[in-house]
Amino acid sequence: MLCRICKSKGKRTKASIYIRHHRLALCKEHFIEWFEKQTAKTIKEFNMFSKDEKVLIAVSGGKDSLSLWYALHRLGYKTYGFHISLGIEGWEYSKKSLDICKKFSERIERPLIIFDIKDEFGYSIEEIAKGSGRKDVCSVCGTFKRYLMNKICKEQGFKVVATGHNLDDESALLLSNTIRWEIGYLGRQHPVLPEKNGFARKVKPFVFFTEKEIVSYAILNKIEYLETGCPNAKEATSILYKRSLAMLEHEMPGTKLRFYKEFLKKARPIFEKELKEHLELNECKICKMPTTASICSVCRTLERLKINVKSR
Ligand code: SF4
Ligand code: ZN
Ligand code: ZN
């Protein structure tokens, strides 16, 4: 198969990648160009951020977040990486993730902000979940990650945080929210969550790329990333939704993109109207971060942990 762009210029270059749902065959150079142009288009279309703003990129060491950091850096944005070291020991996951992020930040010569949960709180995320009596590590982990992202933004003056969520993540989330008719979540599912109530704007510039496209971008740019995911992810139900959508995609190319794009266009505005316009927020009595209660859920979890640890 020949690269479509090279062919239009009278050159016969072999394609490195074929994007089935766009029926597009491209060589290495034109795929990278296409990928970065699409990223810039999504940022512009959803008004995510400008070249004058500092963008904090949440990096885990995986292909999505590091490719995002690379693409935004190449597009000329003021990027800063942010890595939360969770202290997860399975296959030395956290140590490897941190090493990869550090190496990458050195490669592109951009700063990396690191928050080490074990150093700061004395316990890993798994110990925090266990010690506070919670079985689901991922939900505790999600709460802590969101909290720390907001905290770093507030302390270091970032108004925008970018994450590497891709089309596979977003379409699986959409399917899961739709099956359970989670009106609130459906109303909030969008490539941009605006800055509000002291929380930074959250943006997802890769929402229209599939995992495969991102892997290709990472490989073609020689981005070293962690291939093994977090050992706790095995249990995630999102894998089931991803598998179901992959089956549909195989039979009907373009299903995921259509499902997500049509939702944004036709259904989400209806669910958005159902959302409560204003949430009363207070300052957490302990950490001063915005919260709906008098003490935020992270401070409550840490307090519970101290009590449990003392009573052992
Ligand atoms: Fe955290 Fe669960 Fe993701 Fe692991 S899989 S990083 S524990 S949310
Ligand atoms: Zn080409
Ligand atoms: Zn708090």
Coordinates of C-alpha atoms and ligand atoms in Angstrom, one line a residue, residues 147 284 286-289 295-296 298-299, ligand 3:
Y147 CA -7.1 15.8 44.4
C284 CA -11.6 21.8 53.6
I286 CA -7.6 20.6 57.1
C287 CA -6.0 21.1 53.7
K288 CA -8.0 24.2 52.4
M289 CA -8.9 22.6 49.1
I295 CA -13.5 18.0 55.4
C296 CA -12.5 16.7 51.9
V298 CA -8.7 12.7 50.9
C299 CA -8.3 14.2 54.4
Ligands
ZN3 ZN -8.7 18.2 52.8

